[in-house]
Short mmCIF file of C-alpha atoms in Angstrom, two decimals:
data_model
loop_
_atom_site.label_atom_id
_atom_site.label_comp_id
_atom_site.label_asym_id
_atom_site.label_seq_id
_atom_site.Cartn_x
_atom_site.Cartn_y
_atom_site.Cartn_z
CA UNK A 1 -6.48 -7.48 29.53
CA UNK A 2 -4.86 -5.40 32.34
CA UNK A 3 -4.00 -1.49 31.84
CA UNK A 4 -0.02 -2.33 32.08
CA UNK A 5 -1.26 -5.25 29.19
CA UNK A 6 -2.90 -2.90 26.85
CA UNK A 7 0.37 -0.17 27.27
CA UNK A 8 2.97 -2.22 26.84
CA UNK A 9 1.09 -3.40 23.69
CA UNK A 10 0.50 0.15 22.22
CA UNK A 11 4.21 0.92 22.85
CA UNK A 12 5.09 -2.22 21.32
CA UNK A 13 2.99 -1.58 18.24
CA UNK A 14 4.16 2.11 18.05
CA UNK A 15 7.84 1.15 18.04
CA UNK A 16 7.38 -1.50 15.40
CA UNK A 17 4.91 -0.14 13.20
CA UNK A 18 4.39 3.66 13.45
CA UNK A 19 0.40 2.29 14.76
CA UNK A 20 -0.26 5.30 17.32
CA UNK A 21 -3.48 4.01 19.37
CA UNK A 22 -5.18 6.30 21.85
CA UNK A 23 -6.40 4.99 25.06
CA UNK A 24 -9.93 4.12 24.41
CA UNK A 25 -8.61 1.42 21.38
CA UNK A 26 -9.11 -1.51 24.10
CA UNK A 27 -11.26 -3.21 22.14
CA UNK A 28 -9.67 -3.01 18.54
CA UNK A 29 -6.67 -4.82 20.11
CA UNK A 30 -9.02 -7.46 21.78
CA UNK A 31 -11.12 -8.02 18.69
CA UNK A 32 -7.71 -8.75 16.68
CA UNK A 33 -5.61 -10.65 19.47
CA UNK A 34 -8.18 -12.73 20.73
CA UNK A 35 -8.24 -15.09 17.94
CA UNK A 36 -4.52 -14.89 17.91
CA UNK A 37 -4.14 -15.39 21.33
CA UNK A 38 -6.45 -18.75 21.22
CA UNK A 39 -4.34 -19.60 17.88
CA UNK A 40 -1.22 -19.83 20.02
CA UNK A 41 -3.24 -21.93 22.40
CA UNK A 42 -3.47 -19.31 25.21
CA UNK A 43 -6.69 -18.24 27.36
CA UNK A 44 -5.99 -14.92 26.75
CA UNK A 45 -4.64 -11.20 25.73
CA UNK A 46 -2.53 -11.31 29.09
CA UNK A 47 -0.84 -14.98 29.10
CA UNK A 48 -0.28 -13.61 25.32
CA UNK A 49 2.32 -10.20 26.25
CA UNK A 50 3.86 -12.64 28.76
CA UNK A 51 5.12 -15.33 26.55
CA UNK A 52 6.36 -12.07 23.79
CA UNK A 53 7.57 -10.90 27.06
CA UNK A 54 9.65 -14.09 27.40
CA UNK A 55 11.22 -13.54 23.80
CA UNK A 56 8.70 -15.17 21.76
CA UNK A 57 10.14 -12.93 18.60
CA UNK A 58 7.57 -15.24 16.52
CA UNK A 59 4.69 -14.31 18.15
CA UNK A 60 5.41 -10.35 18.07
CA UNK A 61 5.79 -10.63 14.99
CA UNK A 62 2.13 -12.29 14.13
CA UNK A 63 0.93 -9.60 17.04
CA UNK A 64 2.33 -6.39 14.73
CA UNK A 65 0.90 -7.91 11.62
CA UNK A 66 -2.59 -9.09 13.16
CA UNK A 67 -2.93 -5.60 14.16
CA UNK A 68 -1.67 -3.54 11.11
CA UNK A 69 -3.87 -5.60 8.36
CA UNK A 70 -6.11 -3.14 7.23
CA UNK A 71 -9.38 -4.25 4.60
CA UNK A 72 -8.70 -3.52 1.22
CA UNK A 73 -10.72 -4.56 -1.85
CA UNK A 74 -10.94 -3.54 -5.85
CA UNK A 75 -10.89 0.01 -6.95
CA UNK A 76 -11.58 1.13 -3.32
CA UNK A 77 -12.93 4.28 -2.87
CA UNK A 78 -13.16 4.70 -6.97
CA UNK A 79 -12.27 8.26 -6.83
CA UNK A 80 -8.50 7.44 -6.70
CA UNK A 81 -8.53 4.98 -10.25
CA UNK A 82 -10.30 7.54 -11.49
CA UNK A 83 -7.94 10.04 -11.23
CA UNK A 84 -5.40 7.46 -12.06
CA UNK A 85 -6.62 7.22 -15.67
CA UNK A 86 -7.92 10.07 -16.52
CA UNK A 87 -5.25 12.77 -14.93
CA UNK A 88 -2.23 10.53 -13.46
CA UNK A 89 -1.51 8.35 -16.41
CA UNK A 90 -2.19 11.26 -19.44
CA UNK A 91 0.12 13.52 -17.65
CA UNK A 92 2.62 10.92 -16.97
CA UNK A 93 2.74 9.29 -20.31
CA UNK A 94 2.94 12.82 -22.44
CA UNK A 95 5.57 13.42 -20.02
CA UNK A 96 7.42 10.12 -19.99
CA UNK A 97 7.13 9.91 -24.05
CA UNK A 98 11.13 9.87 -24.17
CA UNK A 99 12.06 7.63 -22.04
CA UNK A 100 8.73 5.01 -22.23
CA UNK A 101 8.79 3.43 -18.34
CA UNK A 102 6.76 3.99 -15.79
CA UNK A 103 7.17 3.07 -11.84
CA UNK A 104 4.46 3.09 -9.30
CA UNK A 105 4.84 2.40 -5.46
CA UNK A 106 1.78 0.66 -3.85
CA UNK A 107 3.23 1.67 -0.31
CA UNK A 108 0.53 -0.46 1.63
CA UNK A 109 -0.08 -3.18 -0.96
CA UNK A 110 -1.79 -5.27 1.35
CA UNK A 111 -3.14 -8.30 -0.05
CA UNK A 112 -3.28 -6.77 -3.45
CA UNK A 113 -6.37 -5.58 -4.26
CA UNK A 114 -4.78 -1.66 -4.91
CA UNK A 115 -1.88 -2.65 -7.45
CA UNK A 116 -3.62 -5.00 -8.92
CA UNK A 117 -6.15 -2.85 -9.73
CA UNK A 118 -3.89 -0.08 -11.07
CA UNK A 119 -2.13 -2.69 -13.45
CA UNK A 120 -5.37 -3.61 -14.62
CA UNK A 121 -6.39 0.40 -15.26
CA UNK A 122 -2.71 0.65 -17.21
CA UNK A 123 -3.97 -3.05 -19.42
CA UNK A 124 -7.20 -1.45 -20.37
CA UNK A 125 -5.26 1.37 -21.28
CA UNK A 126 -3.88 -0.95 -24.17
CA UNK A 127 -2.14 0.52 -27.34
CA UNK A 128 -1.29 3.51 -26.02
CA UNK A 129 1.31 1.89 -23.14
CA UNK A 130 2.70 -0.64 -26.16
CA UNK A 131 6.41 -0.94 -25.78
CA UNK A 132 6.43 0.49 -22.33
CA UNK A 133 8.28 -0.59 -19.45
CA UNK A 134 5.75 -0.69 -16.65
CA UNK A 135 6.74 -1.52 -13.02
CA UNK A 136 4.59 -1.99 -10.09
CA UNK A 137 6.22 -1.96 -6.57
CA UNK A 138 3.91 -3.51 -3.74
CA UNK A 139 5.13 -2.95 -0.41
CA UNK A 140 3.37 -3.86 3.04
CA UNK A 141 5.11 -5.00 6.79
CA UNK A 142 2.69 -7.99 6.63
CA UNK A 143 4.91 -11.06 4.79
CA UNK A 144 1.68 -12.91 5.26
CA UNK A 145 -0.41 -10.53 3.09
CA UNK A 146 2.33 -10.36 0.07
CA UNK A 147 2.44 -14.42 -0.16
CA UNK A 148 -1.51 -13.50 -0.95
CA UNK A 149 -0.68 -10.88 -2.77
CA UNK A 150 1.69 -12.90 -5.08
CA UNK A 151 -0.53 -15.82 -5.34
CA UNK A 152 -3.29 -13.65 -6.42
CA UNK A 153 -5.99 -15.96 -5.44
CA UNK A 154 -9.12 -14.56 -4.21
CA UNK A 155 -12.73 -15.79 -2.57
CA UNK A 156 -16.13 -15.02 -4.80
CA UNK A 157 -17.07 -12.32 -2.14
CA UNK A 158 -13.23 -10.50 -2.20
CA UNK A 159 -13.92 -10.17 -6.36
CA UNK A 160 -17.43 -9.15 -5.49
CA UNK A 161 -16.48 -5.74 -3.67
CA UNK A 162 -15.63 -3.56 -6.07
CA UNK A 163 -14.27 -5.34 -9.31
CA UNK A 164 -16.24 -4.54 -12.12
CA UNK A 165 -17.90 -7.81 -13.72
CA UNK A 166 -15.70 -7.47 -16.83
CA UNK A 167 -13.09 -7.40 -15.12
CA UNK A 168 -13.47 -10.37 -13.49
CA UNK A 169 -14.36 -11.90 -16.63
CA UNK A 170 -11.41 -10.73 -18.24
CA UNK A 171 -8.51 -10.77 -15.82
CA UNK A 172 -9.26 -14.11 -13.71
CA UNK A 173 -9.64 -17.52 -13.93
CA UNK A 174 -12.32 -19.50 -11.94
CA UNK A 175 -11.45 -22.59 -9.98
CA UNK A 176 -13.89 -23.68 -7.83
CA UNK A 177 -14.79 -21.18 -5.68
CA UNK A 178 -11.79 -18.99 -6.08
CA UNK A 179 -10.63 -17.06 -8.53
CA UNK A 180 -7.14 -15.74 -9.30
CA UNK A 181 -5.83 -13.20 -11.60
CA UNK A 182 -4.09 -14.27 -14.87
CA UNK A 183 -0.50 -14.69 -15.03
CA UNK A 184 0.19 -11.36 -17.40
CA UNK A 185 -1.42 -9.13 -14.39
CA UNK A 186 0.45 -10.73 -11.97
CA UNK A 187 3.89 -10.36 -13.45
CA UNK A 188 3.31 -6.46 -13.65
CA UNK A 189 3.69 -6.64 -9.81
CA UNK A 190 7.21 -6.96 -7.71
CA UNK A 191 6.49 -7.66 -3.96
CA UNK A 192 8.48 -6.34 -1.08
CA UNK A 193 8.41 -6.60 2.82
CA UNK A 194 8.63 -2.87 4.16
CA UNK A 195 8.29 -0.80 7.14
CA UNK A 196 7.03 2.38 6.26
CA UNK A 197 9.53 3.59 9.54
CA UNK A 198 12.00 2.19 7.89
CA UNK A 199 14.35 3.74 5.16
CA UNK A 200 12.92 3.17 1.80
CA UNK A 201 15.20 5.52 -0.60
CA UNK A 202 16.66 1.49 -2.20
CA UNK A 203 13.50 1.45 -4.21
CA UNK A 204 14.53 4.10 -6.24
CA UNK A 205 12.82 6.65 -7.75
CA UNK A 206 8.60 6.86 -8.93
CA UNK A 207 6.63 8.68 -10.90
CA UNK A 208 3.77 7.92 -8.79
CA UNK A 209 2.94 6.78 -5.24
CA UNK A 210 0.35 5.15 -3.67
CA UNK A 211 0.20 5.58 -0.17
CA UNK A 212 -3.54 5.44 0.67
CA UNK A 213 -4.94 4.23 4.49
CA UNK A 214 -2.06 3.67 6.40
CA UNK A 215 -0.85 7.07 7.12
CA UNK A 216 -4.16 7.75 9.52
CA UNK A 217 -2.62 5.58 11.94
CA UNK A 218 0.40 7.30 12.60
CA UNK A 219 0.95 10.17 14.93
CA UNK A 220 2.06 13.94 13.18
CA UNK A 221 5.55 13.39 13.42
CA UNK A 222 5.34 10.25 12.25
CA UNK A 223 2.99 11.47 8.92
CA UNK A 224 5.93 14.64 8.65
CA UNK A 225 8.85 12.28 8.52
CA UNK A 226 7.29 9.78 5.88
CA UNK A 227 6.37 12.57 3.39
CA UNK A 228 9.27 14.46 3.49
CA UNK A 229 10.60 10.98 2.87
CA UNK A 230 8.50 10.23 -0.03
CA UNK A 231 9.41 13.93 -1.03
CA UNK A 232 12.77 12.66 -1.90
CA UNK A 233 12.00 9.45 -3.84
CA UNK A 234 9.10 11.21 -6.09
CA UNK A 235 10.05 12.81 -9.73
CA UNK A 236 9.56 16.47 -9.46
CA UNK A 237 6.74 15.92 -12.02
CA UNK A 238 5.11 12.70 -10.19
CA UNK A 239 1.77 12.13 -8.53
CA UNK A 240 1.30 11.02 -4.58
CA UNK A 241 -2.15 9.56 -4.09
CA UNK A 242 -3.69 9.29 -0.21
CA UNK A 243 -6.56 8.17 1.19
CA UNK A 244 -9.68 10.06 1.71
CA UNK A 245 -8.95 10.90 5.29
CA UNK A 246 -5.25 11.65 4.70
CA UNK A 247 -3.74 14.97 3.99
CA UNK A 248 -0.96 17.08 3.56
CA UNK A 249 -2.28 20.27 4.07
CA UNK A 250 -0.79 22.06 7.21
CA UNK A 251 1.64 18.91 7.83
CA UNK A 252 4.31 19.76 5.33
CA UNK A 253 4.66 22.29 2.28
CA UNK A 254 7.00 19.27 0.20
CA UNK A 255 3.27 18.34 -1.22
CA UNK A 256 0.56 20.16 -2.39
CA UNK A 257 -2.64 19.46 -3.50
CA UNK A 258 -3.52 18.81 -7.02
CA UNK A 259 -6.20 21.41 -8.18
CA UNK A 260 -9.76 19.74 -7.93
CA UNK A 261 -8.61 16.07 -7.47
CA UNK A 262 -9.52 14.54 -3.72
CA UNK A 263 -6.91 12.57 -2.13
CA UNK A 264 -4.09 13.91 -5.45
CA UNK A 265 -0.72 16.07 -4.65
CA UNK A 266 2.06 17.01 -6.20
CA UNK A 267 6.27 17.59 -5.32
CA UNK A 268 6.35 21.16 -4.53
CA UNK A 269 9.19 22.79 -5.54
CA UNK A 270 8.45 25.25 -3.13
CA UNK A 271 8.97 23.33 -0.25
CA UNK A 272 11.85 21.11 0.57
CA UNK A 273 13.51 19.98 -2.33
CA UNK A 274 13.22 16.72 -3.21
CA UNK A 275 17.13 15.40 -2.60
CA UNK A 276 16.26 12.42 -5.80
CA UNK A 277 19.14 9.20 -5.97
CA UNK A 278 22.27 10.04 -8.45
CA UNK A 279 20.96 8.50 -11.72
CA UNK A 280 23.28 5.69 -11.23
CA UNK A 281 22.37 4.75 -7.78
CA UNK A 282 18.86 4.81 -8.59
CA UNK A 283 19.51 2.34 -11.60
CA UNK A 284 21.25 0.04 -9.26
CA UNK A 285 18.68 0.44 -6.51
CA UNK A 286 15.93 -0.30 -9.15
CA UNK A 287 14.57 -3.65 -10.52
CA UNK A 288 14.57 -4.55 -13.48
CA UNK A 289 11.08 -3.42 -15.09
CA UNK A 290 8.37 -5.34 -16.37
CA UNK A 291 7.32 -4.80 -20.05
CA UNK A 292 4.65 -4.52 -21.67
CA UNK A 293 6.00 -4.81 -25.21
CA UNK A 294 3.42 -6.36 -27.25
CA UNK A 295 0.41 -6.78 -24.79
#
């Protein structure tokens, strides 16, 4: 891969995806467009950007999403689910008592690991959440990952990392050598294409977002513009959860950190203020939520 290769590629990606990579990244881009490139039936990373530079709109498009997969797998990181049910969902449910609903945004869904595991944290939660109306929103720019996500399916070593055993057990059926989460689980999750770049404010309103390992890749202005985004599609009581090497702090004052809680903020009301949909547009923006009357 030549030097005017590898730039117009990480202008490419930054333009499409918000993916900001410095100039010693050569080799991520070869390790993930190699395989591609040999898919397409081409020698190489070069005869590769010449055919997208001939219009191939098909093949940027597999490029972007080759190169924006990130792993994912079962209660990653544990620290976040654990913070979901022991401080997130308390909070939210004491304060939600009224009203009974509550809507999470999995803003990198991926191939589903993350919301999956979060509606099976709110199903253990059982008696408590009866008669709620729970909705999980999984985003991701990857179309490819979501039609995994949806189907749900997933290889002995993907329910190996991280899932506890009865879990598995519990939540998924065997066939074969695959496994795939039960119906019930999969209905508490709605599946959208989205570019983070992108507007998002249609979604409507949360009570909590996930938005953990994606930010990292994005340049400061880039990380400012999303949050004060999220800022403004986040109840003034709701929860933002990053990943471990994500932050607010001395980006933007429209979070702030949750006392003692890794990777947990807050809306600060302080900051910016959140500029929240009129009630009615949000109901029209909104899906319809699923329920878990009965379960």
């Amino acid at each position: 891969m030549t030097p005017p290769d590898y730039e117009y590629l990480r202008k490419l990606l930054k333009d499409r995806s918000g993916l900001d990579l410095s100039a010693d990244k050569q080799y991520l881009i070869e390790s993930r467009l190699l395989p591609l490139s040999r898919k397409a039936g081409l020698p190489g990373i070069s005869e590769l950007v010449q055919k997208m530079k001939g219009g191939s709109a098909d093949l940027t498009t597999q490029v972007v999403e080759a190169m924006t997969t990130n792993e994912t797998f079962f209660f990653r990181d544990k620290v976040p689910f654990d913070h979901f049910r022991d401080s997130i969902v308390p909070e939210i449910v004491k304060a939600r008592a009224s009203r009974k609903s509550i809507r999470i945004w999995c803003a990198a869904g991926s191939t589903g690991q993350e919301p999956y595991s979060l509606a099976m944290c709110l199903k253990e939660i059982g008696a408590t959440l009866a008669g709620w109306r729970i909705e999980i929103i999984a985003t991701d720019l990857s179309q490819e990952v979501l039609e995994k996500s949806k189907a749900g399916i997933y290889s002995q070593f993907e329910v190996q990392r991280g899932l506890p055993i009865q879990m598995l057990v519990k939540y998924f059926k065997q066939t074969g050598e695959l496994w795939q989460i039960n119906p019930d689980i999969r209905a508490m999750v709605q599946h959208r294409q989205l570019n983070l770049l992108h507007d998002f404010a249609q979604l409507g309103v949360f009570d909590v977002i996930f938005c953990r390992n994606v930010l990292i890749y994005f340049d400061q202005d880039t990380k400012v513009n999303i949050f004060n985004r999220l800022a403004r599609i986040i109840e003034p009581d709701g929860f933002l959860v990053l990943g471990a090497a994500e932050t607010v702090v001395g980006l933007t004052d429209v979070f702030k950190p949750f006392p003692d809680r890794r990777g947990l903020y807050r809306p600060n009301a302080a900051g910016a203020p959140p500029a929240k949909l009129p009630a009615a547009a949000a109901a029209a923006a909104a899906p319809k939520f699923a329920a878990m009357a009965g379960r």
